[in-house]
Amino acid sequence: MNQDYIIPNEWSIIEEGFNAERVKSSESLFSIGNGAMGQRANFEETYTGSTFQGSYIAGVYYPDKTRVGWWKNGYPEYFAKVLNAPNWIGINVFVNDEALDLNTCKKVENFRRELNMQEGWLSRSFKATLPNNVEIKVEAKRFLSLDLDELGVIQYSVTPISSDAKITFQPYLDSGIHNEDSNWDDQFWNTLKVTQDGEHAFIEAHTMKTYFHTCTFMQSEVFINSAKQAIQPEVEQSENKISFSYSVDVKENETFTIHKFGGYTVDRNHEIDELVAVAKNVLKEGISRGFDALLEQQKQAWAKIWEMADITIDGDVKAQQGIRFNILQLNHTYLGKDARLNIGPKGFTGEKYGGSTYWDTEAYCIPFYMATKDQQVARNLLEYRYNHLDRAIENAEKLGFTNGAALYPMVTMNGEECHNEWEITFEEIHRNGAIAFAIYNYHRYTNDYSYIPEKGLEVLIGIARFWYQRVNFSTAKNKYVMLGVTGPNEYENNINNNWYTNYIAKWCIDYALENIEKVKTEYTSDYERIMSKVSLSEDEMQSMKKVADNMYFPYSEEHNVFLQQDGFLDKELISVADLDPSQRPINQKWSWDRILRSPYIKQADTLQGFYFFEDHFTQEELERHFDFYEPFTVHESSLSPCVHSIQAAKLGRMEQAYTFYLRTSRLDLDDYNKEVEEGLHITSMAGTWMSIVEGFGGMRVKNDTLSFEPRIPEQWDGYSFKVNFRGQIVKVNVSHSETQFELEGNNDLEILVNNNKVTVKPHSLVTI
Amino acid sequence: MNQDYIIPNEWSIIEEGFNAERVKSSESLFSIGNGAMGQRANFEETYTGSTFQGSYIAGVYYPDKTRVGWWKNGYPEYFAKVLNAPNWIGINVFVNDEALDLNTCKKVENFRRELNMQEGWLSRSFKATLPNNVEIKVEAKRFLSLDLDELGVIQYSVTPISSDAKITFQPYLDSGIHNEDSNWDDQFWNTLKVTQDGEHAFIEAHTMKTYFHTCTFMQSEVFINSAKQAIQPEVEQSENKISFSYSVDVKENETFTIHKFGGYTVDRNHEIDELVAVAKNVLKEGISRGFDALLEQQKQAWAKIWEMADITIDGDVKAQQGIRFNILQLNHTYLGKDARLNIGPKGFTGEKYGGSTYWDTEAYCIPFYMATKDQQVARNLLEYRYNHLDRAIENAEKLGFTNGAALYPMVTMNGEECHNEWEITFEEIHRNGAIAFAIYNYHRYTNDYSYIPEKGLEVLIGIARFWYQRVNFSTAKNKYVMLGVTGPNEYENNINNNWYTNYIAKWCIDYALENIEKVKTEYTSDYERIMSKVSLSEDEMQSMKKVADNMYFPYSEEHNVFLQQDGFLDKELISVADLDPSQRPINQKWSWDRILRSPYIKQADTLQGFYFFEDHFTQEELERHFDFYEPFTVHESSLSPCVHSIQAAKLGRMEQAYTFYLRTSRLDLDDYNKEVEEGLHITSMAGTWMSIVEGFGGMRVKNDTLSFEPRIPEQWDGYSFKVNFRGQIVKVNVSHSETQFELEGNNDLEILVNNNKVTVKPHSLVTI
């Protein structure tokens, strides 16, 4: 609906002109975050038009009572919800005592919003004529500090331009907020205390049920032009709210400015009874640095992120803007500092998909974080699952598994399952495989084996046990089969022998057994510690091996391909190309049964397996499976095009690879799915990164060596990216004629380029 | 929880002793109804203990907004709910101005409840000591008139037995009621007018959204001993309520009695603006006949029902009580007078399974009504579906079907789908088959072909078209397959080629084509009318025939049985007998995925097909399939044991047949499923009847001839039943040594007994 209004720009997201219809979309697109908190780009001043207010604190959630038509055993009682947190950004603005509200202004001109990706701030400016005919100019800029991640800062200026005017800034805190996404209209916050201490204000509140204690805080300074004003504010205080009013009679063309410092302290990081004291210190530190210095530090911090994570694209501004937007928003969401946090599919930009963590993290996000951050970040993401292992075991027990079998939840905040559709919650169990694969992938990429004896092996054993118990022996097939699953392709439910699931299950068992052996030989004390904890007998291992060795994989002799599941060939195999376009997207046009009995694939399923385990298959096998399955794929998941882009690139089909790339990179900026109002698709943004680095750049780790097979879409003049490979930064610069490699650090690095060994020396360009 | 407190008695359901824990169970068990309305056995006087208030009017429902976790295309927006109607039975009782409330009495003695099945009334008596120490004796009797089916009558007497006392009866009407089963706590009724006219009171109200207009009415008479008293009542009136108070100082051991006449007039039967006038007439008629005469007429009306429908069992009082209770409650629910009504799974005894009509009606209830009522009753049930044909076509269109294909809803009140679990709503499509089968069954039993050219053929064509469009051709199998269905065994979801569904689909097409041909030759004008309406081309019929002729049926060569569905043999085939008893019922102990991948069968599936189409299969085939499937059947549906009882009897396994019979006949009386509080299992009661008549009696219609193969469980001395076969009443009396047949009417009837021809002459006993 609001497509294509974002102005192409290499480093900024820009909107010009005020359009009330676009407010909710822009609130999503211009979202900011710093890993510890994030917020939609809601206006600071009152806005009575249609808006979706959202401010979120990492790790603070609410267990909403589950809503379901018909209850089934094993469903979670609660569904953890991302929680709209108390508002600290609000600044009511009055002009001659009339409220500034863009929804009621007589005229709004020169409206401009900018999300400066390079420097990490959001700004907004406009000229408005209020109902009382006073004309003012407004400029606002805000950011969430990367440096002091409990702090956000706003600079908000009003200049009367048609006459003198009394201007009032009324910064406030408000914990009487509600959630858009609430099953029962419960109140989610309980306000404990609203306090004022000189120019500071604090609201202490805790979430209902989960008792996350937070302190929301603020302090402000006001200026005429650049001269600080010592105004005693009027204080208003109620049960859930506190505001300070600063009024000044401002001369025409003079500027009244407020610097508002605010944010949250939370009990994840501090003792409950110190939340206010810590908040005071944060404010003190913020005020003493001041807005300008904090902004400068923000620019430097973002420069560091970009230094490592930037991808440049020459000759295609929209593609450039798109990839940077994806990298920016991933960094808004998760910076990898805290193993208790993870990457929610909508990050801090909306409430949908209430739980925080999906298999998206392991399958799509970890490669991005491994390559653009220190390896500790990826390790933190692995540890997140290690820390939830006990819950995963409990979760499996609820479904009847025993003896330490672990089933990680489909959606979770704290390790407990948060989702309740039986075909997903109970059956989309392949997620377990991705969690094991991430351990393998981490070791493959970083060569840090220590994680496995320390923590990973326990996870691998729990997962292997789950698969071992989940299969059953089919006398008819004389093989182990896995009945009643949903694969990555969620357009098939409760199917038997999903090839991807069976394959990754077998792999998980093999990989667990292989690592048990290795840890036994090389990490004796870890081995003993783990074995005494998990009591894994030789017998059980033998039985597991038997399952792995005799797993059933559906195969078609006729087509010479693995079948996505039993019975796939009974379908009416009409390709997507031959489908009436008016019938698409099928998830909006067709009833669920029709989707299920169709051959149409929501996202890579068999091909996801070929992506994870590409060295298990020949290029020719890949080609055959790609040619068989891609024609039936509707890509109605945001996670589908990236895998197909990578596979198409691998097959040298650059035109197709580029088409898939386009579908993923500007998904939100161009509002491809007509739902950007609800928030951004954060996890699929990592897939966009993979499309370039792994797809076009052809980056892999082969036999412990970093390897590239660079290709470039015709539409681009060139592109570059950097990766952190085992502490060394490799910069890759691809054009149509050549590829350049550059290395930071002190040691040579041997890499493979199109399977040829190349030695890259520090700070000297290698051109191929 | 409240099992086994019902006192065995051949003709009555009796409870003795007051136990607050049992109140809700008894409210279900002692429910009364007359086809037009029905009510739970709530107390007339105030009761502040745990109770489930329910009074229901046939055909009056509310479209509650659907509740669902995740919405899927094609789900109904509304879910029609059985609706708790305004209360007309209430009589507040005050003793020296203290309210009588069994929950607060100091003592309750001699509490006795009786549901007299033979005569069709409910009574209650007790002695109570109130908190004010006054002791009273209470006797209450009520019934819903079969004769005047808008009228109910209550006789309520209080006798102070320890002293004189002022007794007040305050009969009232109340439309400010709520539904137990409400998704959003909406108010379901809008009260329009509360009026009083002399001793009459009326509440006019309509349901929200559906605008069913009703008038709830009452009028009372009071007596000291048997002398009518002319007391001017005190009237209290509010927005939703009106009450009349009759106070009398009653001497010790004298009895103060009220006769309350009340009920509903509804706009299904009258003009809205005449509802009050009609109600006045009903009251006038009721009062003029008086309580005693009405009760006498009630006895006569029930005698007529029993005359036709009674089953006697000698030597087993509990079995006798059980079968009569089932027959009673079926007659409470549906008497067949109105083709706009149908048989809800809980009748008028509770709110669960909110919609009224399931495939239960066609598969289980029609045989009962065909044999125990005039054949017009069964025809009315068929017409109910004919009247919903357009809605069934719309319903199919929502799911993407075209050209007049009809999919009847899983659950409905008015022809629209009322259920939203995708695996049921969209996939449990075999219901369509039962609706066609009922047409066949009706013709087979009654020999009334006229229904087919008049109405049935259009239904058969819509259903055949649905099946024809629902299959697809599998190149792999070179057959037509049906993917993504749920069979009668709901412990399998979204399966491929469910044998029962494929079989009945093929049969439906064949049967439709056969009848098109017959109507074409024999009912030319009907044929032309229908064909011009449905535009069925020769081509389409040829294509349909091709589907029917080439339908795929999964079969196991190894076991020599049809497979319930594709892949059934991949399951771990451990029989129920080998299952740990602590794991049962599996629907309470296991998660849904575990149930789905197990071999366990909720209710007859393949065997349901063998029941419907028994003449398509040999006895030996039946035996093989019974022996293969029954061991995996957990009978966790109330509709399962009856079919198995019939099949076991057919196989001469009387011990097993009897065991299955026991599971069905006292399901509610013994609260087998621990849920009788929520209401009775009305539709499965027809299955109990079938177990005796078709199972033990072996009744069939073979080549247009009524046929019996009588068997008797060892535990019984004898049993008898009657059936109406084409206007002739045949009474069958079975003992261990012989079977007697007796015939009412004027003509001889040739029947088959154990496949031998026997001629039964009117009013002369044939003993075999």
PDB file of C-alpha atoms in Angstrom, chain A residues 67-74 79 183-184 398-401 418-423 426-427 469-477 481 483-484 492-497 552 558 566-567 569-572 586-597, chain B residues 67-74 79 183-184 398-401 418-423 426-427 469-477 481 483-484 492-497 552 558 566-567 569-572 586-597:
ATOM      1  CA  ARG A  67      -5.674 -18.410  22.752  1.00  0.00           C
ATOM      2  CA  VAL A  68      -6.720 -21.468  20.865  1.00  0.00           C
ATOM      3  CA  GLY A  69      -9.922 -22.812  19.349  1.00  0.00           C
ATOM      4  CA  TRP A  70      -9.492 -26.393  20.522  1.00  0.00           C
ATOM      5  CA  TRP A  71      -6.914 -27.295  23.107  1.00  0.00           C
ATOM      6  CA  LYS A  72      -4.526 -30.170  22.523  1.00  0.00           C
ATOM      7  CA  ASN A  73      -2.332 -31.907  25.079  1.00  0.00           C
ATOM      8  CA  GLY A  74       1.169 -30.523  25.090  1.00  0.00           C
ATOM      9  CA  PHE A  79       2.619 -17.504  24.822  1.00  0.00           C
ATOM     10  CA  ASN A 183      -5.004 -11.966  23.537  1.00  0.00           C
ATOM     11  CA  TRP A 184      -7.145 -10.943  26.440  1.00  0.00           C
ATOM     12  CA  LYS A 398       5.697 -32.978  27.662  1.00  0.00           C
ATOM     13  CA  LEU A 399       5.410 -34.703  24.313  1.00  0.00           C
ATOM     14  CA  GLY A 400       6.250 -38.099  25.761  1.00  0.00           C
ATOM     15  CA  PHE A 401      10.012 -38.302  25.147  1.00  0.00           C
ATOM     16  CA  CYS A 418       5.557 -20.263  22.994  1.00  0.00           C
ATOM     17  CA  HIS A 419       3.637 -21.492  20.002  1.00  0.00           C
ATOM     18  CA  ASN A 420       0.503 -23.559  19.706  1.00  0.00           C
ATOM     19  CA  GLU A 421      -0.446 -24.883  16.331  1.00  0.00           C
ATOM     20  CA  TRP A 422      -0.070 -28.624  16.599  1.00  0.00           C
ATOM     21  CA  GLU A 423       1.334 -29.000  13.102  1.00  0.00           C
ATOM     22  CA  PHE A 426       4.645 -30.642  17.839  1.00  0.00           C
ATOM     23  CA  GLU A 427       5.691 -31.460  14.307  1.00  0.00           C
ATOM     24  CA  GLN A 469      13.221 -41.716  19.888  1.00  0.00           C
ATOM     25  CA  ARG A 470      11.191 -39.897  17.276  1.00  0.00           C
ATOM     26  CA  VAL A 471      11.643 -42.434  14.480  1.00  0.00           C
ATOM     27  CA  ASN A 472      10.098 -45.860  14.399  1.00  0.00           C
ATOM     28  CA  PHE A 473      11.011 -48.976  12.528  1.00  0.00           C
ATOM     29  CA  SER A 474       8.814 -49.715   9.561  1.00  0.00           C
ATOM     30  CA  THR A 475       8.581 -53.417   8.932  1.00  0.00           C
ATOM     31  CA  ALA A 476       7.090 -52.629   5.544  1.00  0.00           C
ATOM     32  CA  LYS A 477      10.099 -50.541   4.501  1.00  0.00           C
ATOM     33  CA  VAL A 481      10.864 -43.838   9.246  1.00  0.00           C
ATOM     34  CA  LEU A 483       6.013 -40.062  10.657  1.00  0.00           C
ATOM     35  CA  GLY A 484       3.943 -36.966  11.226  1.00  0.00           C
ATOM     36  CA  GLU A 492       2.859 -29.510   4.011  1.00  0.00           C
ATOM     37  CA  ASN A 493       1.659 -30.631   7.446  1.00  0.00           C
ATOM     38  CA  ASN A 494       1.829 -33.921   9.262  1.00  0.00           C
ATOM     39  CA  ILE A 495       3.686 -35.663   6.457  1.00  0.00           C
ATOM     40  CA  ASN A 496       5.721 -38.825   6.597  1.00  0.00           C
ATOM     41  CA  ASN A 497       9.419 -39.022   5.869  1.00  0.00           C
ATOM     42  CA  TYR A 552      14.692 -44.091   5.162  1.00  0.00           C
ATOM     43  CA  GLU A 558      11.821 -41.908 -12.310  1.00  0.00           C
ATOM     44  CA  ASP A 566       6.288 -39.767   0.979  1.00  0.00           C
ATOM     45  CA  GLY A 567       3.620 -39.427  -1.653  1.00  0.00           C
ATOM     46  CA  LEU A 569       4.492 -37.663  -6.685  1.00  0.00           C
ATOM     47  CA  ASP A 570       0.794 -38.283  -6.138  1.00  0.00           C
ATOM     48  CA  LYS A 571       0.245 -34.553  -6.409  1.00  0.00           C
ATOM     49  CA  GLU A 572      -0.869 -32.737  -9.515  1.00  0.00           C
ATOM     50  CA  ILE A 586      -1.704 -18.826  -2.526  1.00  0.00           C
ATOM     51  CA  ASN A 587      -1.610 -18.229   1.207  1.00  0.00           C
ATOM     52  CA  GLN A 588      -3.990 -15.324   0.683  1.00  0.00           C
ATOM     53  CA  LYS A 589      -6.088 -16.890  -2.055  1.00  0.00           C
ATOM     54  CA  TRP A 590      -6.453 -20.552  -1.196  1.00  0.00           C
ATOM     55  CA  SER A 591      -7.917 -22.462   1.672  1.00  0.00           C
ATOM     56  CA  TRP A 592      -5.427 -24.382   3.743  1.00  0.00           C
ATOM     57  CA  ASP A 593      -6.439 -27.844   2.480  1.00  0.00           C
ATOM     58  CA  ARG A 594      -5.944 -26.738  -1.080  1.00  0.00           C
ATOM     59  CA  ILE A 595      -2.481 -25.439  -0.290  1.00  0.00           C
ATOM     60  CA  LEU A 596      -1.639 -28.666   1.494  1.00  0.00           C
ATOM     61  CA  ARG A 597      -2.626 -30.971  -1.328  1.00  0.00           C
TER      62      ARG A 597
ATOM     63  CA  ARG B  67     -11.829 -17.799  18.326  1.00  0.00           C
ATOM     64  CA  VAL B  68      -8.708 -19.171  16.769  1.00  0.00           C
ATOM     65  CA  GLY B  69      -4.969 -18.973  17.406  1.00  0.00           C
ATOM     66  CA  TRP B  70      -3.955 -18.544  13.788  1.00  0.00           C
ATOM     67  CA  TRP B  71      -6.479 -17.746  11.137  1.00  0.00           C
ATOM     68  CA  LYS B  72      -6.615 -19.749   7.923  1.00  0.00           C
ATOM     69  CA  ASN B  73      -8.414 -18.843   4.697  1.00  0.00           C
ATOM     70  CA  GLY B  74     -11.795 -20.485   4.483  1.00  0.00           C
ATOM     71  CA  PHE B  79     -19.448 -20.200  15.114  1.00  0.00           C
ATOM     72  CA  ASN B 183     -15.935 -16.845  23.274  1.00  0.00           C
ATOM     73  CA  TRP B 184     -16.001 -13.164  24.070  1.00  0.00           C
ATOM     74  CA  LYS B 398     -15.045 -20.820  -0.267  1.00  0.00           C
ATOM     75  CA  LEU B 399     -12.611 -23.703  -0.502  1.00  0.00           C
ATOM     76  CA  GLY B 400     -12.099 -23.229  -4.232  1.00  0.00           C
ATOM     77  CA  PHE B 401     -14.622 -25.672  -5.690  1.00  0.00           C
ATOM     78  CA  CYS B 418     -19.516 -23.538  12.226  1.00  0.00           C
ATOM     79  CA  HIS B 419     -16.238 -25.236  12.927  1.00  0.00           C
ATOM     80  CA  ASN B 420     -12.676 -24.089  12.501  1.00  0.00           C
ATOM     81  CA  GLU B 421      -9.934 -26.590  12.867  1.00  0.00           C
ATOM     82  CA  TRP B 422      -8.424 -26.918   9.425  1.00  0.00           C
ATOM     83  CA  GLU B 423      -7.927 -30.664   9.716  1.00  0.00           C
ATOM     84  CA  PHE B 426     -11.491 -28.478   5.437  1.00  0.00           C
ATOM     85  CA  GLU B 427     -10.478 -32.108   5.496  1.00  0.00           C
ATOM     86  CA  GLN B 469     -13.258 -32.138  -8.149  1.00  0.00           C
ATOM     87  CA  ARG B 470     -11.602 -33.159  -4.923  1.00  0.00           C
ATOM     88  CA  VAL B 471      -9.533 -36.027  -6.329  1.00  0.00           C
ATOM     89  CA  ASN B 472      -6.579 -35.638  -8.622  1.00  0.00           C
ATOM     90  CA  PHE B 473      -4.960 -38.001 -11.025  1.00  0.00           C
ATOM     91  CA  SER B 474      -1.731 -39.491  -9.802  1.00  0.00           C
ATOM     92  CA  THR B 475       0.586 -40.269 -12.663  1.00  0.00           C
ATOM     93  CA  ALA B 476       2.661 -42.315 -10.266  1.00  0.00           C
ATOM     94  CA  LYS B 477      -0.285 -44.551  -9.337  1.00  0.00           C
ATOM     95  CA  VAL B 481      -6.143 -40.236  -5.481  1.00  0.00           C
ATOM     96  CA  LEU B 483      -4.920 -36.191  -0.796  1.00  0.00           C
ATOM     97  CA  GLY B 484      -5.133 -34.359   2.487  1.00  0.00           C
ATOM     98  CA  GLU B 492      -5.214 -39.260  11.710  1.00  0.00           C
ATOM     99  CA  ASN B 493      -5.091 -35.838  10.088  1.00  0.00           C
ATOM    100  CA  ASN B 494      -4.278 -34.693   6.591  1.00  0.00           C
ATOM    101  CA  ILE B 495      -3.703 -38.187   5.287  1.00  0.00           C
ATOM    102  CA  ASN B 496      -3.705 -39.415   1.735  1.00  0.00           C
ATOM    103  CA  ASN B 497      -6.151 -41.932   0.337  1.00  0.00           C
ATOM    104  CA  TYR B 552      -7.318 -45.711  -5.858  1.00  0.00           C
ATOM    105  CA  GLU B 558       0.695 -58.976   2.942  1.00  0.00           C
ATOM    106  CA  ASP B 566      -1.434 -44.590   2.564  1.00  0.00           C
ATOM    107  CA  GLY B 567       1.479 -45.452   4.791  1.00  0.00           C
ATOM    108  CA  LEU B 569       1.917 -50.037   7.610  1.00  0.00           C
ATOM    109  CA  ASP B 570       4.848 -47.733   8.370  1.00  0.00           C
ATOM    110  CA  LYS B 571       3.469 -47.333  11.888  1.00  0.00           C
ATOM    111  CA  GLU B 572       4.633 -49.261  14.903  1.00  0.00           C
ATOM    112  CA  ILE B 586      -4.574 -41.530  24.835  1.00  0.00           C
ATOM    113  CA  ASN B 587      -6.439 -38.324  24.060  1.00  0.00           C
ATOM    114  CA  GLN B 588      -5.874 -37.294  27.673  1.00  0.00           C
ATOM    115  CA  LYS B 589      -2.385 -38.724  28.075  1.00  0.00           C
ATOM    116  CA  TRP B 590      -0.589 -38.145  24.809  1.00  0.00           C
ATOM    117  CA  SER B 591       0.353 -35.111  22.792  1.00  0.00           C
ATOM    118  CA  TRP B 592      -1.384 -34.801  19.467  1.00  0.00           C
ATOM    119  CA  ASP B 593       1.652 -35.696  17.336  1.00  0.00           C
ATOM    120  CA  ARG B 594       2.106 -38.888  19.275  1.00  0.00           C
ATOM    121  CA  ILE B 595      -1.506 -39.845  18.734  1.00  0.00           C
ATOM    122  CA  LEU B 596      -1.213 -39.052  15.053  1.00  0.00           C
ATOM    123  CA  ARG B 597       1.821 -41.176  14.401  1.00  0.00           C
TER     124      ARG B 597
END
